[in-house]
Coordinates of C-alpha atoms in Angstrom, one line a residue:
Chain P
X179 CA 0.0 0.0 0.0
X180 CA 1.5 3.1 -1.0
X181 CA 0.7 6.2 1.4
X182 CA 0.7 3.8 4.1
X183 CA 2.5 6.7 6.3
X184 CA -0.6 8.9 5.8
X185 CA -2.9 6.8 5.8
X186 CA -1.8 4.6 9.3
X187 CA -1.2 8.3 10.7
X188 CA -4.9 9.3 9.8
X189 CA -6.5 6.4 11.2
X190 CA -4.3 6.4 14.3
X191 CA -4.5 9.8 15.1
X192 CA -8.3 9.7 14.8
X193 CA -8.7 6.5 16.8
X194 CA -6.1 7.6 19.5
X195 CA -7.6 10.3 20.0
X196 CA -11.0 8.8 20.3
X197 CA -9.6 6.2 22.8
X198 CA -8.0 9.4 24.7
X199 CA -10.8 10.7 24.9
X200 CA -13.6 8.1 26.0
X201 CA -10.7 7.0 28.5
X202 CA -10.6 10.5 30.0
X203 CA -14.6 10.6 30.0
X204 CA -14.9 7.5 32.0
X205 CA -12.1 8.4 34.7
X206 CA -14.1 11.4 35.4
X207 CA -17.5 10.1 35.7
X208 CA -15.6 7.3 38.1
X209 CA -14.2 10.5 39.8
X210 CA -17.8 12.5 40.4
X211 CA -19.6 9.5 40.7
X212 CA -18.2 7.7 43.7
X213 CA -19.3 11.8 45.4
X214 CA -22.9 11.3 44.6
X215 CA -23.1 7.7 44.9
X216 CA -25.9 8.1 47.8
X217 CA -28.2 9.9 45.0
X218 CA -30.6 8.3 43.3
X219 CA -29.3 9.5 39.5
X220 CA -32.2 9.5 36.7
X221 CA -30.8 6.9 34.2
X222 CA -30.5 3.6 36.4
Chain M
X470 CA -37.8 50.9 22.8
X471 CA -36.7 53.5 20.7
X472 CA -36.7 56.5 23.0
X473 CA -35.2 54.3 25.0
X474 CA -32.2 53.9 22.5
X475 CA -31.7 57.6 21.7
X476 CA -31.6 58.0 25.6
X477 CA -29.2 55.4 26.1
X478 CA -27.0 56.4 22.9
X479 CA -27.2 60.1 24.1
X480 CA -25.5 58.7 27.4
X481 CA -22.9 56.8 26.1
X482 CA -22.0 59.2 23.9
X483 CA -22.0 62.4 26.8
X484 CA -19.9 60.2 28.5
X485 CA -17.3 59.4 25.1
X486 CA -17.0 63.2 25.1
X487 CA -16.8 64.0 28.7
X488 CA -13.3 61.5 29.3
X489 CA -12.7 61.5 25.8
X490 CA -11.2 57.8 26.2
X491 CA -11.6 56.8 22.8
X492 CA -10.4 59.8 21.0
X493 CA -7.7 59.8 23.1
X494 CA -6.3 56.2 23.3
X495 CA -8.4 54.0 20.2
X496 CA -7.8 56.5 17.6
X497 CA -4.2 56.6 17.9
X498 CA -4.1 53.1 18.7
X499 CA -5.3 52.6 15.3
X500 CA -3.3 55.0 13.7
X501 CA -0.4 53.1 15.1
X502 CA -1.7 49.7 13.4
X503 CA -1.8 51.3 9.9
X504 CA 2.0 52.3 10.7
X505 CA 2.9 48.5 11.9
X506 CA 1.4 47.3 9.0
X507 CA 3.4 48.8 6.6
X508 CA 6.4 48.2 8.7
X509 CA 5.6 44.1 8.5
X510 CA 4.5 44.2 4.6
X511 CA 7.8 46.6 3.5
X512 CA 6.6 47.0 0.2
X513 CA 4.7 50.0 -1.2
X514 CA 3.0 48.4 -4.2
X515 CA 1.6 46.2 -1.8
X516 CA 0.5 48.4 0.9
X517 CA -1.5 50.1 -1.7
X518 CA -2.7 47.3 -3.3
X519 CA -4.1 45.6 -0.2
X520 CA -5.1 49.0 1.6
X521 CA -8.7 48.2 1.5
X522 CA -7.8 44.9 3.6
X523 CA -5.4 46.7 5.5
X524 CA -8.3 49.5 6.5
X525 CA -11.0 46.9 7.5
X526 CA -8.3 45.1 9.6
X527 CA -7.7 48.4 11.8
X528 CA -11.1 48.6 11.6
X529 CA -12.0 45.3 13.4
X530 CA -9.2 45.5 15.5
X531 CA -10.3 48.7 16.9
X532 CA -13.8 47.2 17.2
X533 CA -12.7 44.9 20.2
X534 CA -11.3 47.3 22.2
X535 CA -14.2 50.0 21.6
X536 CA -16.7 47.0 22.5
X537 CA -14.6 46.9 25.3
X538 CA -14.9 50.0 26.6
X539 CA -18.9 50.2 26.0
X540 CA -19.4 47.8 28.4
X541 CA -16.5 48.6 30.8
X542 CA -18.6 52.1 31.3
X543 CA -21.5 50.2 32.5
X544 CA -20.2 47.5 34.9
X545 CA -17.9 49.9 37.1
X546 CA -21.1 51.0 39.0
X547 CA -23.1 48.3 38.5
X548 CA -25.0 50.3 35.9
X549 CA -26.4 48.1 33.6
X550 CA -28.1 45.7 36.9
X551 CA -29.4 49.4 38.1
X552 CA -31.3 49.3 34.2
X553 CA -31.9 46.1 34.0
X554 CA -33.6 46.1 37.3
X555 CA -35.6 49.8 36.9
X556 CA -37.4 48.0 34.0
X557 CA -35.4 49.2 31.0
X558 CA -36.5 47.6 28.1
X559 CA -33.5 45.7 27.0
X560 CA -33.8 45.5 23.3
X561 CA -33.6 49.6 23.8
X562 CA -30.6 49.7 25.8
X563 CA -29.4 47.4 22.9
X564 CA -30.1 49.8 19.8
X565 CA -29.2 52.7 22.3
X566 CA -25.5 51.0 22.8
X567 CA -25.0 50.1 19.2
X568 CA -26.0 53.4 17.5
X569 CA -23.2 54.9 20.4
X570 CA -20.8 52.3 19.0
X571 CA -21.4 52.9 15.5
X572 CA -21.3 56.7 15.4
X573 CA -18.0 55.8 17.3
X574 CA -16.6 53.4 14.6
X575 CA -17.9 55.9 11.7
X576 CA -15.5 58.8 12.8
X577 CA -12.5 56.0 13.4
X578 CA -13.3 55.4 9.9
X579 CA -13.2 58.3 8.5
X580 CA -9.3 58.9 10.6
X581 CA -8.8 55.1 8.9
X582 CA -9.6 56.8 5.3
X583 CA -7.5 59.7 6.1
X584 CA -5.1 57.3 7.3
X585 CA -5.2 55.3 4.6
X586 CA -5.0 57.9 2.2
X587 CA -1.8 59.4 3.2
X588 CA 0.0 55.8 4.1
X589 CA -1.0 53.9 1.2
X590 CA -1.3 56.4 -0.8
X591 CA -5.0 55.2 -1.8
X592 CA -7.3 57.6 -3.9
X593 CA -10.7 57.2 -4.5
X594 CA -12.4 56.4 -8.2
X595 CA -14.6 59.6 -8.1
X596 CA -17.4 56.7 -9.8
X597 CA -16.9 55.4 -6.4
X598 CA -17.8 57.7 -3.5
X599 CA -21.1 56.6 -3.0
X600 CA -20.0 53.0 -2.9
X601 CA -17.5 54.2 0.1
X602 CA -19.9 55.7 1.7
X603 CA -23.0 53.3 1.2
X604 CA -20.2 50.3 2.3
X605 CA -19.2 52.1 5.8
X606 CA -23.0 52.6 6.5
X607 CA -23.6 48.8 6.2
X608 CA -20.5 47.7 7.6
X609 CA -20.2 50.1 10.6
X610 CA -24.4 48.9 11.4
X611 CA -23.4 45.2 11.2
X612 CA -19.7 45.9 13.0
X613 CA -21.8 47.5 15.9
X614 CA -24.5 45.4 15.7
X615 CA -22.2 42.1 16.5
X616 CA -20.3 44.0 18.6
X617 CA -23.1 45.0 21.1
X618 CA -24.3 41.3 21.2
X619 CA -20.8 39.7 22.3
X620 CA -19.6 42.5 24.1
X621 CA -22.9 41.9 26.5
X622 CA -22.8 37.9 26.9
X623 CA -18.4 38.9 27.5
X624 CA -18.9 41.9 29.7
X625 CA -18.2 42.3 32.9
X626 CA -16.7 39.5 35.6
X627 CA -12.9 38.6 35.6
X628 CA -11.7 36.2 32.8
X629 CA -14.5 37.4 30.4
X630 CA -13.0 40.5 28.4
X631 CA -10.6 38.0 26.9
X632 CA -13.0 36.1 25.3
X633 CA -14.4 38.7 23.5
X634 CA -11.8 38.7 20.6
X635 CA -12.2 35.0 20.4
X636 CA -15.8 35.2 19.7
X637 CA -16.6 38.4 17.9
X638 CA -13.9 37.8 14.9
X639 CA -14.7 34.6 13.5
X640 CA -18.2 36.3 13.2
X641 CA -17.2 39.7 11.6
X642 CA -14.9 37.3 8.7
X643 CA -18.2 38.2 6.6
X644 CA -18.0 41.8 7.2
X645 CA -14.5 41.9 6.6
X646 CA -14.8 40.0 3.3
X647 CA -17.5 42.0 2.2
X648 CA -16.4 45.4 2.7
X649 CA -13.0 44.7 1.3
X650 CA -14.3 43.8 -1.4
X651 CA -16.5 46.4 -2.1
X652 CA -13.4 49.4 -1.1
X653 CA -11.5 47.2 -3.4
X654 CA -13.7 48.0 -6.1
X655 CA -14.1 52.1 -4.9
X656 CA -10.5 52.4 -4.9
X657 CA -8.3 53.2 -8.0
X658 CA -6.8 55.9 -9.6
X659 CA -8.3 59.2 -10.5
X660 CA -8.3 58.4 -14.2
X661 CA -10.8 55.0 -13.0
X662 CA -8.3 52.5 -13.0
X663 CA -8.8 49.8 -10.2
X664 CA -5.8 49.0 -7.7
X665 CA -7.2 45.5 -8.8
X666 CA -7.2 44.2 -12.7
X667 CA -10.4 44.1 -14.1
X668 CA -12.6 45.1 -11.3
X669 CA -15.1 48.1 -11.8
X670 CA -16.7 50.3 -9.5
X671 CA -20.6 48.2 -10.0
X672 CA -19.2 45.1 -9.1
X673 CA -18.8 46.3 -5.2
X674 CA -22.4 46.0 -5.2
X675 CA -23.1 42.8 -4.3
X676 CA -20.8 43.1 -1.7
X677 CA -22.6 46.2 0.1
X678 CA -25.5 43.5 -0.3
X679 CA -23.8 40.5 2.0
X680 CA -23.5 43.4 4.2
X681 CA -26.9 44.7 4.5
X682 CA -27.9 41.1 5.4
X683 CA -25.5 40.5 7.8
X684 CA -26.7 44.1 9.5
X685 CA -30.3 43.1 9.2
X686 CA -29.9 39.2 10.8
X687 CA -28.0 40.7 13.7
X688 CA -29.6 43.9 14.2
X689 CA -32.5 41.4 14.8
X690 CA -31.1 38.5 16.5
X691 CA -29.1 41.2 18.8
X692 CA -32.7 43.1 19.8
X693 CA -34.0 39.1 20.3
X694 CA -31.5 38.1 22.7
X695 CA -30.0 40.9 24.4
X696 CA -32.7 40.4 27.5
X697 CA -31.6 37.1 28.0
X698 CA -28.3 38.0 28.0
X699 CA -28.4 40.7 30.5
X700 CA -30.3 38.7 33.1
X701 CA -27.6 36.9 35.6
X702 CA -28.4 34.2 38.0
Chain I
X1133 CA -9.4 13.0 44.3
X1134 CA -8.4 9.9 43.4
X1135 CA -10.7 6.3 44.0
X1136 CA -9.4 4.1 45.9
X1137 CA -10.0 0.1 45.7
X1138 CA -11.9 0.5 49.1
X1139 CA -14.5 3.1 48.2
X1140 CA -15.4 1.4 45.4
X1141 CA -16.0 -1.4 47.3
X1142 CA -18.3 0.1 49.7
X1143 CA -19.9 1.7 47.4
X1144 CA -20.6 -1.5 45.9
X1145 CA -21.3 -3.4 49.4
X1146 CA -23.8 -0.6 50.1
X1147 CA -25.5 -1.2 46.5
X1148 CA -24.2 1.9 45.2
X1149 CA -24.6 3.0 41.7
X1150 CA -21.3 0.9 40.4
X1151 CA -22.0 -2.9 41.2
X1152 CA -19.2 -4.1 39.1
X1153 CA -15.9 -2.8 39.4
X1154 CA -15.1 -2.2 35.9
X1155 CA -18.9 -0.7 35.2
X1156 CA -19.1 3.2 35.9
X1157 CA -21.5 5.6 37.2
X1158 CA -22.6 6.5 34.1
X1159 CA -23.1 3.2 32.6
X1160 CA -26.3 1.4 32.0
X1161 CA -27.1 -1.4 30.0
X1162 CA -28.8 0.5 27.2
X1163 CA -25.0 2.5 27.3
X1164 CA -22.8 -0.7 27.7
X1165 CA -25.0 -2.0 24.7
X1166 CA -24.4 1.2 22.5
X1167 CA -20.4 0.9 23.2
X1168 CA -20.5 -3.0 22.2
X1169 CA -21.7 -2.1 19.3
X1170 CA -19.3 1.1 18.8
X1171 CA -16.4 -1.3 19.6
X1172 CA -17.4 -4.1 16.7
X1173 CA -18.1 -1.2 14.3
X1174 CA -14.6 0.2 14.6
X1175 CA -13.4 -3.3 14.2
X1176 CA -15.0 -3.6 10.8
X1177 CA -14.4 -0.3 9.9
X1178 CA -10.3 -0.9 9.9
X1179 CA -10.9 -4.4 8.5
X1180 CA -13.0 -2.6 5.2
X1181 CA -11.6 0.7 5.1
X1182 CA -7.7 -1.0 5.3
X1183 CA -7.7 -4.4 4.5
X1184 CA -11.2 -5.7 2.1
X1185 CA -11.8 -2.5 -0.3
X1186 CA -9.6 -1.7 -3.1
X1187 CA -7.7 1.0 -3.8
X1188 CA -9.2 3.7 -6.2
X1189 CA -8.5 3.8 -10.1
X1190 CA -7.8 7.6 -10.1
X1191 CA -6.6 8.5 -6.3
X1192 CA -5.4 5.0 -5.2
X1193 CA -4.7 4.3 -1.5
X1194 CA -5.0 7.9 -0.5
X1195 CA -9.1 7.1 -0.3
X1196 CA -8.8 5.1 2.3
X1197 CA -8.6 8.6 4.9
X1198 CA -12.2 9.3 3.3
X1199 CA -13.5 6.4 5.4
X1200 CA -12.4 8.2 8.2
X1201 CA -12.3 11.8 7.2
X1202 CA -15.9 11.7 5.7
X1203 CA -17.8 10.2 8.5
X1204 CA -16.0 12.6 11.0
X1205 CA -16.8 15.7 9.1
X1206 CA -20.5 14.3 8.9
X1207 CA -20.5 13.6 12.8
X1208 CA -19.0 17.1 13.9
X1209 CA -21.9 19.0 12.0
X1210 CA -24.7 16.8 13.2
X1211 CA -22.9 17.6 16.8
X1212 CA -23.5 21.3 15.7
X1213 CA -26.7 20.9 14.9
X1214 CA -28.1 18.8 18.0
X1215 CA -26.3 22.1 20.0
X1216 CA -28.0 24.5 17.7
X1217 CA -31.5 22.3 18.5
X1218 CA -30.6 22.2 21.9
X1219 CA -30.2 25.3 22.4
X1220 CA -33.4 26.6 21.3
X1221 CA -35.1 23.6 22.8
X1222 CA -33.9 25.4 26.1
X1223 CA -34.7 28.4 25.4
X1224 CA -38.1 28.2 23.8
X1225 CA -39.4 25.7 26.0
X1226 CA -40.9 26.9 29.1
X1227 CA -39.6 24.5 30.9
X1228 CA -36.2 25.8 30.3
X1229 CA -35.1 22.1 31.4
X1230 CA -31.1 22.1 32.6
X1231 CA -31.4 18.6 30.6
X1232 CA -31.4 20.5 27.5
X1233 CA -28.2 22.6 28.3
X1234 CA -26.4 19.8 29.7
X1235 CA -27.0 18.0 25.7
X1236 CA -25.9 21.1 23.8
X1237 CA -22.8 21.6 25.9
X1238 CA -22.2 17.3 25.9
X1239 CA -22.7 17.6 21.9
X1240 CA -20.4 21.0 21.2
X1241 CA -17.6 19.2 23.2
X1242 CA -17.5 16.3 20.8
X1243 CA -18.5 17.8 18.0
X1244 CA -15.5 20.0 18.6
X1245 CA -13.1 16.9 18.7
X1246 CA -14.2 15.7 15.4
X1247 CA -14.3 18.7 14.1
X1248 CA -10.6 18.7 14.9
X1249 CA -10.1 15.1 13.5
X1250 CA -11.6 16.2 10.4
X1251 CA -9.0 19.2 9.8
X1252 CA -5.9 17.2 10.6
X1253 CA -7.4 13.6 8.1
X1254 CA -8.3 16.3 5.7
X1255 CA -5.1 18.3 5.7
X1256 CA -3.6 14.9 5.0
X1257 CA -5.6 13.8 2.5
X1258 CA -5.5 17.0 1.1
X1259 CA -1.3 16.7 1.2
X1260 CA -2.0 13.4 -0.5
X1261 CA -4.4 14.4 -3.5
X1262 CA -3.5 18.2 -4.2
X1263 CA -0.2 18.7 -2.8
X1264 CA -1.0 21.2 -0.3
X1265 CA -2.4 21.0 3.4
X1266 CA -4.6 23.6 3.0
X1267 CA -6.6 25.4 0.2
X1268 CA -9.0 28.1 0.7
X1269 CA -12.2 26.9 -0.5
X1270 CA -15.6 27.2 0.9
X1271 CA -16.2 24.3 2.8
X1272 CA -12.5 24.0 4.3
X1273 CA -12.6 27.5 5.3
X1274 CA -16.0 27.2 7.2
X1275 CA -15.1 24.1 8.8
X1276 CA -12.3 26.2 10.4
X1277 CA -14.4 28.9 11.3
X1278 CA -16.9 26.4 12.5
X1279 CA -14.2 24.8 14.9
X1280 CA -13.0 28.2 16.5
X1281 CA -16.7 29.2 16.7
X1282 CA -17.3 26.1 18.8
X1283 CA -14.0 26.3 21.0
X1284 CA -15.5 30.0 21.7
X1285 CA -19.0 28.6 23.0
X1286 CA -17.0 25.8 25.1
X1287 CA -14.8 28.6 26.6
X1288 CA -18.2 30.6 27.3
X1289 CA -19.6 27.4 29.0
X1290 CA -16.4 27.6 31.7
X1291 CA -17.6 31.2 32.5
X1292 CA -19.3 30.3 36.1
X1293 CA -22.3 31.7 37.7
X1294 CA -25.2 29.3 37.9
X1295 CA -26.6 26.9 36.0
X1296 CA -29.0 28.6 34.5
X1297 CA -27.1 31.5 33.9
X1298 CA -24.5 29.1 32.3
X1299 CA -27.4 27.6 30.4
X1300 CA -28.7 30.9 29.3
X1301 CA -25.2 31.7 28.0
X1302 CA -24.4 29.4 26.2
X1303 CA -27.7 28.7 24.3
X1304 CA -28.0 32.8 22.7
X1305 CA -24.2 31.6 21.9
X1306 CA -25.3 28.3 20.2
X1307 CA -28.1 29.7 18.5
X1308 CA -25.8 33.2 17.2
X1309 CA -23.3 30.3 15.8
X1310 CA -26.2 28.5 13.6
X1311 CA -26.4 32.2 12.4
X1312 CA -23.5 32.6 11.5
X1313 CA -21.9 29.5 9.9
X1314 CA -24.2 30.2 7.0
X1315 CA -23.4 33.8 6.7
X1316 CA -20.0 32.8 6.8
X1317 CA -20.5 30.0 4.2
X1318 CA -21.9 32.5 1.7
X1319 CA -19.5 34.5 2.3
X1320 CA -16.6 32.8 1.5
X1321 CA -18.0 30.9 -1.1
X1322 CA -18.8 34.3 -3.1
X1323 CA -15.2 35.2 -2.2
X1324 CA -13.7 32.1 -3.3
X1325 CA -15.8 32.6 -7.0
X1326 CA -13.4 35.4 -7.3
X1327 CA -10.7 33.1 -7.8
X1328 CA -12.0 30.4 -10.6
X1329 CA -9.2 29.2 -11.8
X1330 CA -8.1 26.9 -8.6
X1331 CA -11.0 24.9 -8.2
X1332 CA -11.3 23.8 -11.8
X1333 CA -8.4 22.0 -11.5
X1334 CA -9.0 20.2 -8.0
X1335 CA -10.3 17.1 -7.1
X1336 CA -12.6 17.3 -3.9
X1337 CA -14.0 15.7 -1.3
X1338 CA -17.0 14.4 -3.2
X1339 CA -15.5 11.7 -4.6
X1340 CA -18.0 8.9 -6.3
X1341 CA -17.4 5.6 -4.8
X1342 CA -19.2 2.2 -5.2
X1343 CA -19.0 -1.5 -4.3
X1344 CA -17.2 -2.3 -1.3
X1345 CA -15.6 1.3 -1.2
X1346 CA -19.1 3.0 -0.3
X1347 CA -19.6 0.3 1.7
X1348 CA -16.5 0.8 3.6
X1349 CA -17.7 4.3 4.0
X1350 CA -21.0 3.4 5.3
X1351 CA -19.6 1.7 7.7
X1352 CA -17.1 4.2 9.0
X1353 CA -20.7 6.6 9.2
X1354 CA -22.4 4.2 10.9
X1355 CA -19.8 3.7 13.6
X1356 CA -19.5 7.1 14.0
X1357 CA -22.6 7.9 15.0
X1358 CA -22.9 5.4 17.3
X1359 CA -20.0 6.9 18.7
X1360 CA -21.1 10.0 18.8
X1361 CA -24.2 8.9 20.4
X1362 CA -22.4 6.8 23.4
X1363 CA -20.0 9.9 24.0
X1364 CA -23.2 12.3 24.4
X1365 CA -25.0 10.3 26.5
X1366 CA -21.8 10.0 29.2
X1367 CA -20.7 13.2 28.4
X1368 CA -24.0 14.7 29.0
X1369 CA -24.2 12.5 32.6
X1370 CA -21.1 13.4 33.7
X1371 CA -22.1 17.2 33.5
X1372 CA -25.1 16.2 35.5
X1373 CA -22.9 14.7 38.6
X1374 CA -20.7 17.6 38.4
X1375 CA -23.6 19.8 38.6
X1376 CA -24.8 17.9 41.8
X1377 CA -21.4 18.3 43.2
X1378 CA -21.3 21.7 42.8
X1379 CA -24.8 21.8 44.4
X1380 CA -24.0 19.9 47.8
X1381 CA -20.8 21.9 47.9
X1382 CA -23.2 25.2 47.8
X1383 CA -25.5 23.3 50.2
X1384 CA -22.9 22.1 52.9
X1385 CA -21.4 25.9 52.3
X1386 CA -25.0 27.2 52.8
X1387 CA -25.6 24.8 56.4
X1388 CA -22.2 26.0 57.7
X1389 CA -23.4 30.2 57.3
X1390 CA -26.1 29.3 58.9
X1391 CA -24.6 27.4 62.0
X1392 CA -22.5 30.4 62.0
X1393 CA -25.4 32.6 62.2
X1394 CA -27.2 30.9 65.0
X1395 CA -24.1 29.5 66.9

């Protein structure tokens, strides 16, 4: 595959970021969440 | 609403010429950016060639910090609460501060022209007066316009005044590529050449067009949400 | 403030919110089922978009970032529209439910981060088919605009002050930006007629694709969206826990004035 630096730079870029991302999201609802955990919270 | 504006406009402007802020710090201030810019573009030809872009640049530069300083003449005392809370109808105060910022950006312009005149060594087609003039009209309405909007949801508490330039220029690009345009197409020699090939006085038209719509959806949008905007908590 | 392994186990022992370790507060089943389904999508995504479809006649390998770029460019404006919906929804309704704020703000925030993704896969695809990173058309240009637009209303969102106040905010914001993309659109677009001669020449995005390459593209859509979706709906619950933490902390600071007062 020619381009292949381009290309495997466009698709890891995107999905590290992504990962980054959803990994960061999680950590902080672990981090509020154990606060409020006495709460009854509207979407369980 | 509308004596309300005239009021309100009448006051900003009293207080403009009572500490004479503006005249005496923006308009030099803006002086000094048409000097930096031909310090950083060196070359003649070009400065006159791209003094149109060159003028609306100062132009919306100068817009921030005037937008600034509308708002900072309210929230020292608490003034525009004391408003708010007396009952003021808000989309007033709103046409009252913009037509204060626009008279206030129509005499910077006319220092720009000057300016720009002397710098760049610009001239104006005589076929193309009326487009200069009809083009600041528009412009300066839709600069203030904008300007009163962001400069009220920026106004005020610590950390906010910086945000203003983040927020108001992506929105004045249309301005700004409008009314370049349209001085790019008054501008030329006296003899009616263009300082740009082919381009004649009519087809800065369109231009002052773009504009008028841009005035007219903000102008609205601004007397929709500035009561929103001005309640706090 | 870090976890530690024994508050989550008493918040587990007390049948807290988590009752699995690796499950999190704002998981629920409908969520976990959503992110499954994310995860296999991606899967089949790099399988198609690198491995099963073929390389184009004309462009060759280089459309293989238009599985990726496309679908992100098509998430971040459906993000700007669900704010811009939002937004009004808030506004208009007389409710003036938080709920509403707390979806525009969740959907600008992603929207933003594809928004970025779609700069940097276009400005290489771009590299890759024209030569250049950048080129001043229409679409390119608004994207731009689009993106510092949107880092603007996410700034404007950090501004403090109540919820509602925040809310407030931030909607005229999102609703001033749905304004203004098309004026700015128009704008450049009449701008950019100015100067004919470079876009003749140009391939664009819209590239016409068939077989297993649309496919390939679909799929990359697809799995976006559910993407997009699952970030939303945490993003959008996080903000609601941090706006109950912000609450107690006003309540407990509230309860100690007033044991002042009377002590």
């Amino acid at each position: 595959m020619d381009d292949a630096g381009f290309i495997f730079a466009c698709y890891g870029i995107t999905i590290g970021a992504l990962v980054a991302y959803t990994w960061f999201l999680l950590r902080r609802a672990r981090r509020t969440g154990s606060d409020v955990h006495s709460e009854d919270l509207p979407w369980t | 609403m509308w004596r309300t504006a005239r009021l309100v406009a009448a006051k900003d402007l009293r207080i403009e010429w009572r500490s004479r802020v503006v005249t005496n710090q923006v308009l030099p201030f803006t002086g000094l950016t048409l000097v930096l810019f031909a310090f950083a573009l060196d070359r003649d030809d070009i400065t006159t060639r791209v003094a149109p872009g060159l003028f609306w640049l100062a132009t919306t530069f100068s817009l921030i910090v005037l937008v600034q300083r509308t708002f900072a003449v309210e929230s020292s005392d608490g003034a525009l609460d004391t408003l708010r809370v007396a009952g003021v109808d808000p989309a007033g105060i709103y046409l009252g501060k913009s037509m204060a910022l626009a008279v206030q950006l129509i005499v910077l312009e006319a220092l720009l022209m000057l300016g720009v005149i002397v710098f760049y060594s610009s001239q104006v087609r005589p076929a193309g007066i009326v487009l200069v003039a009809v083009t600041a009209v528009t412009a300066t309405a839709g600069l203030a316009f904008v300007g009163t909007i962001y400069g009220g949801l920026a106004a005020g508490a610590k950390g906010r005044e910086t945000l203003l330039p983040l927020l108001l220029l992506p929105v004045v690009a249309p301005v700004l590529i409008g009314a370049t345009r349209a001085f790019e197409a008054a501008f030329g020699t006296r003899e009616g050449e263009g300082i740009r090939k082919g381009v004649e006085v009519v087809d800065g038209w369109p231009w002052v067009g773009l504009l008028a719509v841009f005035a007219a959806v903000f102008g609205a949008a601004g007397v929709l949400a500035f009561g929103p905007l001005l309640e706090e908590a | 403030m870090t976890v530690t392994a024994e508050q989550l186990n008493e918040v587990s022992a007390g049948g807290g919110v988590a009752s699995h370790r690796w499950q999190g507060p704002t998981s629920t089943a409908f969520s976990r089922g959503l992110g499954v389904m994310t995860i296999v999508g991606m899967a089949w995504l790099l399988a198609f978009g690198l491995i099963f479809s073929p390389a184009d006649r004309v462009q060759g390998t280089s459309v293989r970032i238009l599985y990726i770029h496309v679908p992100t460019a098509w998430i971040a404006y459906l993000a700007f529209i669900v704010t811009g919906v939002s937004s009004a929804m808030y506004l208009f309704r007389r409710g003036h439910s938080l709920a509403w704020d707390r979806v525009a703000g969740a959907s600008a925030e992603v929207g933003v981060l594809f928004m970025g993704l779609t700069l940097i896969t276009g400005s290489l695809w771009g590299r890759l088919t024209w030569g250049v990173f950048w080129e001043w058309d229409a679409r390119l240009t608004t994207t731009a605009f689009l993106f510092v637009t949107y880092i603007g209303y996410l700034a404007v969102r950090r501004l403090g002050g109540s919820h509602h106040a925040r809310a407030r905010r931030s909607a005229v914001l999102g609703l001033l930006a749905v304004l203004e993309i098309p004026l700015v659109h128009f704008s450049v677009k009449l701008w950019r007629s100015l100067h004919q001669e470079a876009s003749v020449a140009r391939l664009n995005g819209d590239v016409e694709l068939d077989g297993l390459m649309l496919f390939s593209l679909l799929v990359g859509i697809v799995t976006f969206t559910l993407l997009y979706g699952w970030l939303v709906l945490h993003r959008q619950r996080v903000m609601y826990l941090e706006d109950q933490y912000d609450d107690r902390d006003l309540d407990v600071a509230l309860a100690e004035r007033q044991a002042e007062a009377h002590g």
